[in-house]
């Protein structure tokens, strides 16, 4: 049954497609947007469009950025020889918030999952291997401690080890199955400090 005008229903439907937005939230957001001043709605829409068109992958670490090379990769204050491998840009942000890691990152944009049909070629692994041909001292694997994250960590360490580069895995403190982005800073730092060489 269509309680609302077609326009409102369409808006609710579109918002409901977003991750984490259930039917009730979609309704609430739709009515909020309809009641917003028109210029604010225009600003919101254009910000979304601009972000979508201008954000791309950093040429070096593959994180999302609006520059060719992201601010972390282009900073001379960061140790470019220590690379922390994370699954996504949100995990990078979680470690960045601690302010204690002065190396650089590599963002895979996913994890290997045979169940979902995601193989090594579907994540940014080729790009990591290319970087390792340069001058690298250590690769810290900070994928999530889920099944997929662990499988990815194992795969990467096997791939890198023959190159003679030190490979480590962040340690205890990160709960099994836990997403890095939801973990507090103290736990993240403890996991980094206690990393185990693979
Ligand atoms: Zn970068």
mmCIF file with all atom_site columns, C-alpha atoms and ligand atoms in Angstrom:
data_model
loop_
_atom_site.group_PDB
_atom_site.id
_atom_site.type_symbol
_atom_site.label_atom_id
_atom_site.label_alt_id
_atom_site.label_comp_id
_atom_site.label_asym_id
_atom_site.label_entity_id
_atom_site.label_seq_id
_atom_site.pdbx_PDB_ins_code
_atom_site.Cartn_x
_atom_site.Cartn_y
_atom_site.Cartn_z
_atom_site.occupancy
_atom_site.B_iso_or_equiv
_atom_site.pdbx_formal_charge
_atom_site.auth_seq_id
_atom_site.auth_comp_id
_atom_site.auth_asym_id
_atom_site.auth_atom_id
_atom_site.pdbx_PDB_model_num
ATOM   1   C  CA  . UNK A 1 1   ? 0.000  0.000   0.000  1.00 0.00 ? 1   UNK A CA  1
ATOM   2   C  CA  . UNK A 1 2   ? 1.332  3.407   -0.911 1.00 0.00 ? 2   UNK A CA  1
ATOM   3   C  CA  . UNK A 1 3   ? 0.696  5.795   2.003  1.00 0.00 ? 3   UNK A CA  1
ATOM   4   C  CA  . UNK A 1 4   ? 2.902  8.518   0.620  1.00 0.00 ? 4   UNK A CA  1
ATOM   5   C  CA  . UNK A 1 5   ? 3.196  10.406  -2.621 1.00 0.00 ? 5   UNK A CA  1
ATOM   6   C  CA  . UNK A 1 6   ? 5.255  8.620   -5.267 1.00 0.00 ? 6   UNK A CA  1
ATOM   7   C  CA  . UNK A 1 7   ? 8.101  11.109  -4.807 1.00 0.00 ? 7   UNK A CA  1
ATOM   8   C  CA  . UNK A 1 8   ? 8.350  10.432  -1.063 1.00 0.00 ? 8   UNK A CA  1
ATOM   9   C  CA  . UNK A 1 9   ? 8.114  6.674   -1.582 1.00 0.00 ? 9   UNK A CA  1
ATOM   10  C  CA  . UNK A 1 10  ? 10.894 6.868   -4.166 1.00 0.00 ? 10  UNK A CA  1
ATOM   11  C  CA  . UNK A 1 11  ? 13.124 8.803   -1.779 1.00 0.00 ? 11  UNK A CA  1
ATOM   12  C  CA  . UNK A 1 12  ? 12.460 6.323   1.046  1.00 0.00 ? 12  UNK A CA  1
ATOM   13  C  CA  . UNK A 1 13  ? 13.257 3.450   -1.299 1.00 0.00 ? 13  UNK A CA  1
ATOM   14  C  CA  . UNK A 1 14  ? 16.563 4.989   -2.444 1.00 0.00 ? 14  UNK A CA  1
ATOM   15  C  CA  . UNK A 1 15  ? 17.687 5.817   1.093  1.00 0.00 ? 15  UNK A CA  1
ATOM   16  C  CA  . UNK A 1 16  ? 16.730 2.316   2.201  1.00 0.00 ? 16  UNK A CA  1
ATOM   17  C  CA  . UNK A 1 17  ? 19.282 0.888   -0.225 1.00 0.00 ? 17  UNK A CA  1
ATOM   18  C  CA  . UNK A 1 18  ? 22.130 2.417   1.802  1.00 0.00 ? 18  UNK A CA  1
ATOM   19  C  CA  . UNK A 1 19  ? 23.987 0.057   4.150  1.00 0.00 ? 19  UNK A CA  1
ATOM   20  C  CA  . UNK A 1 20  ? 22.735 0.097   7.726  1.00 0.00 ? 20  UNK A CA  1
ATOM   21  C  CA  . UNK A 1 21  ? 19.597 2.051   6.853  1.00 0.00 ? 21  UNK A CA  1
ATOM   22  C  CA  . UNK A 1 22  ? 16.474 0.046   7.650  1.00 0.00 ? 22  UNK A CA  1
ATOM   23  C  CA  . UNK A 1 23  ? 12.939 0.870   6.561  1.00 0.00 ? 23  UNK A CA  1
ATOM   24  C  CA  . UNK A 1 24  ? 12.251 3.056   9.627  1.00 0.00 ? 24  UNK A CA  1
ATOM   25  C  CA  . UNK A 1 25  ? 15.480 5.042   9.319  1.00 0.00 ? 25  UNK A CA  1
ATOM   26  C  CA  . UNK A 1 26  ? 14.869 5.534   5.593  1.00 0.00 ? 26  UNK A CA  1
ATOM   27  C  CA  . UNK A 1 27  ? 11.453 7.034   6.385  1.00 0.00 ? 27  UNK A CA  1
ATOM   28  C  CA  . UNK A 1 28  ? 12.884 9.258   9.089  1.00 0.00 ? 28  UNK A CA  1
ATOM   29  C  CA  . UNK A 1 29  ? 15.668 10.492  6.801  1.00 0.00 ? 29  UNK A CA  1
ATOM   30  C  CA  . UNK A 1 30  ? 13.294 11.064  3.902  1.00 0.00 ? 30  UNK A CA  1
ATOM   31  C  CA  . UNK A 1 31  ? 10.995 13.276  5.985  1.00 0.00 ? 31  UNK A CA  1
ATOM   32  C  CA  . UNK A 1 32  ? 13.975 15.072  7.441  1.00 0.00 ? 32  UNK A CA  1
ATOM   33  C  CA  . UNK A 1 33  ? 15.273 15.845  3.944  1.00 0.00 ? 33  UNK A CA  1
ATOM   34  C  CA  . UNK A 1 34  ? 11.868 17.030  2.761  1.00 0.00 ? 34  UNK A CA  1
ATOM   35  C  CA  . UNK A 1 35  ? 11.690 19.453  5.671  1.00 0.00 ? 35  UNK A CA  1
ATOM   36  C  CA  . UNK A 1 36  ? 15.209 20.793  5.191  1.00 0.00 ? 36  UNK A CA  1
ATOM   37  C  CA  . UNK A 1 37  ? 15.733 24.226  3.543  1.00 0.00 ? 37  UNK A CA  1
ATOM   38  C  CA  . UNK A 1 38  ? 16.133 23.715  -0.192 1.00 0.00 ? 38  UNK A CA  1
ATOM   39  C  CA  . UNK A 1 39  ? 19.676 25.115  -0.340 1.00 0.00 ? 39  UNK A CA  1
ATOM   40  C  CA  . UNK A 1 40  ? 20.815 22.649  2.314  1.00 0.00 ? 40  UNK A CA  1
ATOM   41  C  CA  . UNK A 1 41  ? 19.419 19.753  0.297  1.00 0.00 ? 41  UNK A CA  1
ATOM   42  C  CA  . UNK A 1 42  ? 21.202 21.078  -2.774 1.00 0.00 ? 42  UNK A CA  1
ATOM   43  C  CA  . UNK A 1 43  ? 24.440 21.320  -0.797 1.00 0.00 ? 43  UNK A CA  1
ATOM   44  C  CA  . UNK A 1 44  ? 24.049 17.742  0.460  1.00 0.00 ? 44  UNK A CA  1
ATOM   45  C  CA  . UNK A 1 45  ? 23.348 16.404  -3.021 1.00 0.00 ? 45  UNK A CA  1
ATOM   46  C  CA  . UNK A 1 46  ? 26.247 18.267  -4.634 1.00 0.00 ? 46  UNK A CA  1
ATOM   47  C  CA  . UNK A 1 47  ? 28.645 17.187  -1.870 1.00 0.00 ? 47  UNK A CA  1
ATOM   48  C  CA  . UNK A 1 48  ? 27.700 13.577  -2.534 1.00 0.00 ? 48  UNK A CA  1
ATOM   49  C  CA  . UNK A 1 49  ? 28.172 13.982  -6.263 1.00 0.00 ? 49  UNK A CA  1
ATOM   50  C  CA  . UNK A 1 50  ? 31.499 15.782  -5.911 1.00 0.00 ? 50  UNK A CA  1
ATOM   51  C  CA  . UNK A 1 51  ? 32.856 13.151  -3.518 1.00 0.00 ? 51  UNK A CA  1
ATOM   52  C  CA  . UNK A 1 52  ? 31.773 10.394  -5.866 1.00 0.00 ? 52  UNK A CA  1
ATOM   53  C  CA  . UNK A 1 53  ? 33.406 12.030  -8.898 1.00 0.00 ? 53  UNK A CA  1
ATOM   54  C  CA  . UNK A 1 54  ? 36.618 13.293  -7.317 1.00 0.00 ? 54  UNK A CA  1
ATOM   55  C  CA  . UNK A 1 55  ? 37.632 10.548  -4.935 1.00 0.00 ? 55  UNK A CA  1
ATOM   56  C  CA  . UNK A 1 56  ? 40.037 8.015   -6.389 1.00 0.00 ? 56  UNK A CA  1
ATOM   57  C  CA  . UNK A 1 57  ? 42.672 5.535   -5.271 1.00 0.00 ? 57  UNK A CA  1
ATOM   58  C  CA  . UNK A 1 58  ? 46.053 6.867   -4.136 1.00 0.00 ? 58  UNK A CA  1
ATOM   59  C  CA  . UNK A 1 59  ? 48.623 5.823   -6.754 1.00 0.00 ? 59  UNK A CA  1
ATOM   60  C  CA  . UNK A 1 60  ? 50.841 4.354   -4.047 1.00 0.00 ? 60  UNK A CA  1
ATOM   61  C  CA  . UNK A 1 61  ? 48.790 2.970   -1.136 1.00 0.00 ? 61  UNK A CA  1
ATOM   62  C  CA  . UNK A 1 62  ? 45.385 2.680   -2.862 1.00 0.00 ? 62  UNK A CA  1
ATOM   63  C  CA  . UNK A 1 63  ? 43.501 4.494   -0.107 1.00 0.00 ? 63  UNK A CA  1
ATOM   64  C  CA  . UNK A 1 64  ? 40.641 6.752   -1.147 1.00 0.00 ? 64  UNK A CA  1
ATOM   65  C  CA  . UNK A 1 65  ? 41.804 10.303  -1.730 1.00 0.00 ? 65  UNK A CA  1
ATOM   66  C  CA  . UNK A 1 66  ? 41.134 13.295  -3.972 1.00 0.00 ? 66  UNK A CA  1
ATOM   67  C  CA  . UNK A 1 67  ? 44.836 13.662  -4.831 1.00 0.00 ? 67  UNK A CA  1
ATOM   68  C  CA  . UNK A 1 68  ? 47.069 11.569  -7.084 1.00 0.00 ? 68  UNK A CA  1
ATOM   69  C  CA  . UNK A 1 69  ? 49.115 10.652  -4.028 1.00 0.00 ? 69  UNK A CA  1
ATOM   70  C  CA  . UNK A 1 70  ? 47.453 10.798  -0.582 1.00 0.00 ? 70  UNK A CA  1
ATOM   71  C  CA  . UNK A 1 71  ? 48.759 13.052  2.229  1.00 0.00 ? 71  UNK A CA  1
ATOM   72  C  CA  . UNK A 1 72  ? 50.238 10.085  4.140  1.00 0.00 ? 72  UNK A CA  1
ATOM   73  C  CA  . UNK A 1 73  ? 52.254 8.758   1.191  1.00 0.00 ? 73  UNK A CA  1
ATOM   74  C  CA  . UNK A 1 74  ? 53.493 12.240  0.330  1.00 0.00 ? 74  UNK A CA  1
ATOM   75  C  CA  . UNK A 1 75  ? 54.511 13.130  3.905  1.00 0.00 ? 75  UNK A CA  1
ATOM   76  C  CA  . UNK A 1 76  ? 58.249 13.208  4.658  1.00 0.00 ? 76  UNK A CA  1
ATOM   77  C  CA  . UNK A 1 77  ? 57.440 12.646  8.322  1.00 0.00 ? 77  UNK A CA  1
ATOM   78  C  CA  . UNK A 1 78  ? 56.304 9.094   7.612  1.00 0.00 ? 78  UNK A CA  1
ATOM   79  C  CA  . UNK A 1 79  ? 58.592 6.100   7.394  1.00 0.00 ? 79  UNK A CA  1
ATOM   80  C  CA  . UNK A 1 80  ? 57.970 4.885   3.848  1.00 0.00 ? 80  UNK A CA  1
ATOM   81  C  CA  . UNK A 1 81  ? 59.837 1.648   4.580  1.00 0.00 ? 81  UNK A CA  1
ATOM   82  C  CA  . UNK A 1 82  ? 57.244 0.323   7.026  1.00 0.00 ? 82  UNK A CA  1
ATOM   83  C  CA  . UNK A 1 83  ? 53.960 -0.629  5.384  1.00 0.00 ? 83  UNK A CA  1
ATOM   84  C  CA  . UNK A 1 84  ? 50.836 -1.578  7.316  1.00 0.00 ? 84  UNK A CA  1
ATOM   85  C  CA  . UNK A 1 85  ? 48.397 -3.602  5.226  1.00 0.00 ? 85  UNK A CA  1
ATOM   86  C  CA  . UNK A 1 86  ? 44.715 -2.982  6.037  1.00 0.00 ? 86  UNK A CA  1
ATOM   87  C  CA  . UNK A 1 87  ? 41.470 -4.143  4.457  1.00 0.00 ? 87  UNK A CA  1
ATOM   88  C  CA  . UNK A 1 88  ? 39.877 -0.746  3.872  1.00 0.00 ? 88  UNK A CA  1
ATOM   89  C  CA  . UNK A 1 89  ? 40.195 3.002   4.309  1.00 0.00 ? 89  UNK A CA  1
ATOM   90  C  CA  . UNK A 1 90  ? 38.100 2.910   7.530  1.00 0.00 ? 90  UNK A CA  1
ATOM   91  C  CA  . UNK A 1 91  ? 40.702 0.619   9.129  1.00 0.00 ? 91  UNK A CA  1
ATOM   92  C  CA  . UNK A 1 92  ? 43.440 3.020   8.029  1.00 0.00 ? 92  UNK A CA  1
ATOM   93  C  CA  . UNK A 1 93  ? 41.496 5.836   9.695  1.00 0.00 ? 93  UNK A CA  1
ATOM   94  C  CA  . UNK A 1 94  ? 41.206 3.794   12.916 1.00 0.00 ? 94  UNK A CA  1
ATOM   95  C  CA  . UNK A 1 95  ? 45.009 3.438   13.152 1.00 0.00 ? 95  UNK A CA  1
ATOM   96  C  CA  . UNK A 1 96  ? 45.552 7.022   12.018 1.00 0.00 ? 96  UNK A CA  1
ATOM   97  C  CA  . UNK A 1 97  ? 43.355 8.252   14.891 1.00 0.00 ? 97  UNK A CA  1
ATOM   98  C  CA  . UNK A 1 98  ? 45.778 6.729   17.388 1.00 0.00 ? 98  UNK A CA  1
ATOM   99  C  CA  . UNK A 1 99  ? 48.449 9.070   15.985 1.00 0.00 ? 99  UNK A CA  1
ATOM   100 C  CA  . UNK A 1 100 ? 51.138 6.577   17.020 1.00 0.00 ? 100 UNK A CA  1
ATOM   101 C  CA  . UNK A 1 101 ? 51.918 4.818   13.754 1.00 0.00 ? 101 UNK A CA  1
ATOM   102 C  CA  . UNK A 1 102 ? 54.452 6.699   11.663 1.00 0.00 ? 102 UNK A CA  1
ATOM   103 C  CA  . UNK A 1 103 ? 54.800 4.257   8.780  1.00 0.00 ? 103 UNK A CA  1
ATOM   104 C  CA  . UNK A 1 104 ? 52.609 4.156   5.699  1.00 0.00 ? 104 UNK A CA  1
ATOM   105 C  CA  . UNK A 1 105 ? 49.701 1.947   4.665  1.00 0.00 ? 105 UNK A CA  1
ATOM   106 C  CA  . UNK A 1 106 ? 48.511 -0.295  1.912  1.00 0.00 ? 106 UNK A CA  1
ATOM   107 C  CA  . UNK A 1 107 ? 44.750 -0.616  1.481  1.00 0.00 ? 107 UNK A CA  1
ATOM   108 C  CA  . UNK A 1 108 ? 43.556 -3.907  -0.021 1.00 0.00 ? 108 UNK A CA  1
ATOM   109 C  CA  . UNK A 1 109 ? 39.884 -2.939  -0.449 1.00 0.00 ? 109 UNK A CA  1
ATOM   110 C  CA  . UNK A 1 110 ? 38.678 -6.305  0.709  1.00 0.00 ? 110 UNK A CA  1
ATOM   111 C  CA  . UNK A 1 111 ? 39.909 -9.665  1.889  1.00 0.00 ? 111 UNK A CA  1
ATOM   112 C  CA  . UNK A 1 112 ? 40.286 -13.049 0.262  1.00 0.00 ? 112 UNK A CA  1
ATOM   113 C  CA  . UNK A 1 113 ? 37.110 -15.080 0.681  1.00 0.00 ? 113 UNK A CA  1
ATOM   114 C  CA  . UNK A 1 114 ? 36.703 -18.336 -1.238 1.00 0.00 ? 114 UNK A CA  1
ATOM   115 C  CA  . UNK A 1 115 ? 33.115 -18.510 0.063  1.00 0.00 ? 115 UNK A CA  1
ATOM   116 C  CA  . UNK A 1 116 ? 32.202 -15.205 -1.576 1.00 0.00 ? 116 UNK A CA  1
ATOM   117 C  CA  . UNK A 1 117 ? 34.344 -15.929 -4.607 1.00 0.00 ? 117 UNK A CA  1
ATOM   118 C  CA  . UNK A 1 118 ? 36.831 -13.160 -3.777 1.00 0.00 ? 118 UNK A CA  1
ATOM   119 C  CA  . UNK A 1 119 ? 40.311 -14.217 -4.813 1.00 0.00 ? 119 UNK A CA  1
ATOM   120 C  CA  . UNK A 1 120 ? 43.757 -12.560 -4.531 1.00 0.00 ? 120 UNK A CA  1
ATOM   121 C  CA  . UNK A 1 121 ? 43.245 -10.916 -7.917 1.00 0.00 ? 121 UNK A CA  1
ATOM   122 C  CA  . UNK A 1 122 ? 40.113 -9.131  -6.635 1.00 0.00 ? 122 UNK A CA  1
ATOM   123 C  CA  . UNK A 1 123 ? 41.928 -7.095  -3.985 1.00 0.00 ? 123 UNK A CA  1
ATOM   124 C  CA  . UNK A 1 124 ? 44.805 -4.602  -4.327 1.00 0.00 ? 124 UNK A CA  1
ATOM   125 C  CA  . UNK A 1 125 ? 47.512 -7.213  -3.854 1.00 0.00 ? 125 UNK A CA  1
ATOM   126 C  CA  . UNK A 1 126 ? 49.322 -6.771  -7.173 1.00 0.00 ? 126 UNK A CA  1
ATOM   127 C  CA  . UNK A 1 127 ? 49.848 -3.145  -6.216 1.00 0.00 ? 127 UNK A CA  1
ATOM   128 C  CA  . UNK A 1 128 ? 51.363 -4.199  -2.875 1.00 0.00 ? 128 UNK A CA  1
ATOM   129 C  CA  . UNK A 1 129 ? 53.783 -6.619  -4.533 1.00 0.00 ? 129 UNK A CA  1
ATOM   130 C  CA  . UNK A 1 130 ? 54.893 -3.842  -6.886 1.00 0.00 ? 130 UNK A CA  1
ATOM   131 C  CA  . UNK A 1 131 ? 55.635 -1.563  -3.937 1.00 0.00 ? 131 UNK A CA  1
ATOM   132 C  CA  . UNK A 1 132 ? 57.731 -4.267  -2.313 1.00 0.00 ? 132 UNK A CA  1
ATOM   133 C  CA  . UNK A 1 133 ? 60.167 -4.141  -5.199 1.00 0.00 ? 133 UNK A CA  1
ATOM   134 C  CA  . UNK A 1 134 ? 61.265 -0.822  -3.725 1.00 0.00 ? 134 UNK A CA  1
ATOM   135 C  CA  . UNK A 1 135 ? 63.056 -0.214  -0.423 1.00 0.00 ? 135 UNK A CA  1
ATOM   136 C  CA  . UNK A 1 136 ? 60.866 -1.798  2.293  1.00 0.00 ? 136 UNK A CA  1
ATOM   137 C  CA  . UNK A 1 137 ? 61.968 -2.938  5.772  1.00 0.00 ? 137 UNK A CA  1
ATOM   138 C  CA  . UNK A 1 138 ? 58.773 -4.346  7.220  1.00 0.00 ? 138 UNK A CA  1
ATOM   139 C  CA  . UNK A 1 139 ? 55.217 -5.263  6.236  1.00 0.00 ? 139 UNK A CA  1
ATOM   140 C  CA  . UNK A 1 140 ? 52.743 -5.294  9.131  1.00 0.00 ? 140 UNK A CA  1
ATOM   141 C  CA  . UNK A 1 141 ? 49.594 -7.213  8.272  1.00 0.00 ? 141 UNK A CA  1
ATOM   142 C  CA  . UNK A 1 142 ? 46.634 -5.607  10.017 1.00 0.00 ? 142 UNK A CA  1
ATOM   143 C  CA  . UNK A 1 143 ? 43.734 -7.335  8.312  1.00 0.00 ? 143 UNK A CA  1
ATOM   144 C  CA  . UNK A 1 144 ? 40.701 -8.095  10.495 1.00 0.00 ? 144 UNK A CA  1
ATOM   145 C  CA  . UNK A 1 145 ? 40.785 -11.184 12.691 1.00 0.00 ? 145 UNK A CA  1
ATOM   146 C  CA  . UNK A 1 146 ? 37.868 -12.706 10.795 1.00 0.00 ? 146 UNK A CA  1
ATOM   147 C  CA  . UNK A 1 147 ? 38.262 -15.917 8.776  1.00 0.00 ? 147 UNK A CA  1
ATOM   148 C  CA  . UNK A 1 148 ? 38.772 -13.850 5.632  1.00 0.00 ? 148 UNK A CA  1
ATOM   149 C  CA  . UNK A 1 149 ? 41.239 -11.510 7.335  1.00 0.00 ? 149 UNK A CA  1
ATOM   150 C  CA  . UNK A 1 150 ? 43.298 -14.441 8.636  1.00 0.00 ? 150 UNK A CA  1
ATOM   151 C  CA  . UNK A 1 151 ? 43.272 -16.195 5.256  1.00 0.00 ? 151 UNK A CA  1
ATOM   152 C  CA  . UNK A 1 152 ? 44.431 -12.971 3.608  1.00 0.00 ? 152 UNK A CA  1
ATOM   153 C  CA  . UNK A 1 153 ? 47.213 -12.518 6.180  1.00 0.00 ? 153 UNK A CA  1
ATOM   154 C  CA  . UNK A 1 154 ? 48.474 -16.065 5.590  1.00 0.00 ? 154 UNK A CA  1
ATOM   155 C  CA  . UNK A 1 155 ? 48.361 -15.623 1.839  1.00 0.00 ? 155 UNK A CA  1
ATOM   156 C  CA  . UNK A 1 156 ? 50.266 -12.341 1.919  1.00 0.00 ? 156 UNK A CA  1
ATOM   157 C  CA  . UNK A 1 157 ? 52.942 -13.588 4.312  1.00 0.00 ? 157 UNK A CA  1
ATOM   158 C  CA  . UNK A 1 158 ? 53.614 -16.623 2.098  1.00 0.00 ? 158 UNK A CA  1
ATOM   159 C  CA  . UNK A 1 159 ? 53.879 -14.335 -0.896 1.00 0.00 ? 159 UNK A CA  1
ATOM   160 C  CA  . UNK A 1 160 ? 56.247 -11.838 0.734  1.00 0.00 ? 160 UNK A CA  1
ATOM   161 C  CA  . UNK A 1 161 ? 58.544 -14.062 2.779  1.00 0.00 ? 161 UNK A CA  1
ATOM   162 C  CA  . UNK A 1 162 ? 60.679 -15.293 -0.152 1.00 0.00 ? 162 UNK A CA  1
ATOM   163 C  CA  . UNK A 1 163 ? 61.551 -11.636 -0.846 1.00 0.00 ? 163 UNK A CA  1
ATOM   164 C  CA  . UNK A 1 164 ? 63.367 -11.535 2.507  1.00 0.00 ? 164 UNK A CA  1
ATOM   165 C  CA  . UNK A 1 165 ? 61.223 -8.703  3.872  1.00 0.00 ? 165 UNK A CA  1
ATOM   166 C  CA  . UNK A 1 166 ? 60.216 -8.853  7.555  1.00 0.00 ? 166 UNK A CA  1
ATOM   167 C  CA  . UNK A 1 167 ? 56.512 -9.696  7.815  1.00 0.00 ? 167 UNK A CA  1
ATOM   168 C  CA  . UNK A 1 168 ? 54.498 -9.367  11.019 1.00 0.00 ? 168 UNK A CA  1
ATOM   169 C  CA  . UNK A 1 169 ? 50.874 -9.728  12.058 1.00 0.00 ? 169 UNK A CA  1
ATOM   170 C  CA  . UNK A 1 170 ? 49.150 -7.514  14.625 1.00 0.00 ? 170 UNK A CA  1
ATOM   171 C  CA  . UNK A 1 171 ? 48.637 -9.473  17.808 1.00 0.00 ? 171 UNK A CA  1
ATOM   172 C  CA  . UNK A 1 172 ? 46.306 -10.152 20.693 1.00 0.00 ? 172 UNK A CA  1
ATOM   173 C  CA  . UNK A 1 173 ? 43.731 -7.686  21.860 1.00 0.00 ? 173 UNK A CA  1
ATOM   174 C  CA  . UNK A 1 174 ? 41.841 -7.650  18.622 1.00 0.00 ? 174 UNK A CA  1
ATOM   175 C  CA  . UNK A 1 175 ? 38.893 -9.979  19.243 1.00 0.00 ? 175 UNK A CA  1
ATOM   176 C  CA  . UNK A 1 176 ? 38.329 -12.824 16.824 1.00 0.00 ? 176 UNK A CA  1
ATOM   177 C  CA  . UNK A 1 177 ? 35.884 -11.765 14.148 1.00 0.00 ? 177 UNK A CA  1
ATOM   178 C  CA  . UNK A 1 178 ? 36.236 -8.130  15.216 1.00 0.00 ? 178 UNK A CA  1
ATOM   179 C  CA  . UNK A 1 179 ? 36.292 -5.291  12.727 1.00 0.00 ? 179 UNK A CA  1
ATOM   180 C  CA  . UNK A 1 180 ? 39.282 -3.017  13.309 1.00 0.00 ? 180 UNK A CA  1
ATOM   181 C  CA  . UNK A 1 181 ? 37.278 0.129   12.808 1.00 0.00 ? 181 UNK A CA  1
ATOM   182 C  CA  . UNK A 1 182 ? 35.169 -0.535  15.947 1.00 0.00 ? 182 UNK A CA  1
ATOM   183 C  CA  . UNK A 1 183 ? 38.087 -1.237  18.253 1.00 0.00 ? 183 UNK A CA  1
ATOM   184 C  CA  . UNK A 1 184 ? 39.342 1.321   20.763 1.00 0.00 ? 184 UNK A CA  1
ATOM   185 C  CA  . UNK A 1 185 ? 42.728 3.010   20.339 1.00 0.00 ? 185 UNK A CA  1
ATOM   186 C  CA  . UNK A 1 186 ? 44.417 1.333   23.317 1.00 0.00 ? 186 UNK A CA  1
ATOM   187 C  CA  . UNK A 1 187 ? 43.587 -2.117  21.965 1.00 0.00 ? 187 UNK A CA  1
ATOM   188 C  CA  . UNK A 1 188 ? 44.720 -1.160  18.470 1.00 0.00 ? 188 UNK A CA  1
ATOM   189 C  CA  . UNK A 1 189 ? 48.067 0.089   19.794 1.00 0.00 ? 189 UNK A CA  1
ATOM   190 C  CA  . UNK A 1 190 ? 48.550 -2.985  21.981 1.00 0.00 ? 190 UNK A CA  1
ATOM   191 C  CA  . UNK A 1 191 ? 47.911 -5.153  18.937 1.00 0.00 ? 191 UNK A CA  1
ATOM   192 C  CA  . UNK A 1 192 ? 50.464 -3.184  16.930 1.00 0.00 ? 192 UNK A CA  1
ATOM   193 C  CA  . UNK A 1 193 ? 53.128 -3.228  19.659 1.00 0.00 ? 193 UNK A CA  1
ATOM   194 C  CA  . UNK A 1 194 ? 52.660 -6.948  20.234 1.00 0.00 ? 194 UNK A CA  1
ATOM   195 C  CA  . UNK A 1 195 ? 52.837 -7.895  16.585 1.00 0.00 ? 195 UNK A CA  1
ATOM   196 C  CA  . UNK A 1 196 ? 54.314 -11.295 15.864 1.00 0.00 ? 196 UNK A CA  1
ATOM   197 C  CA  . UNK A 1 197 ? 56.853 -11.921 13.172 1.00 0.00 ? 197 UNK A CA  1
ATOM   198 C  CA  . UNK A 1 198 ? 55.533 -14.406 10.636 1.00 0.00 ? 198 UNK A CA  1
HETATM 199 ZN ZN1 . LIG B 2 .   ? 48.710 6.844   -0.295 1.00 0.00 ? 1   LIG B ZN1 1
#
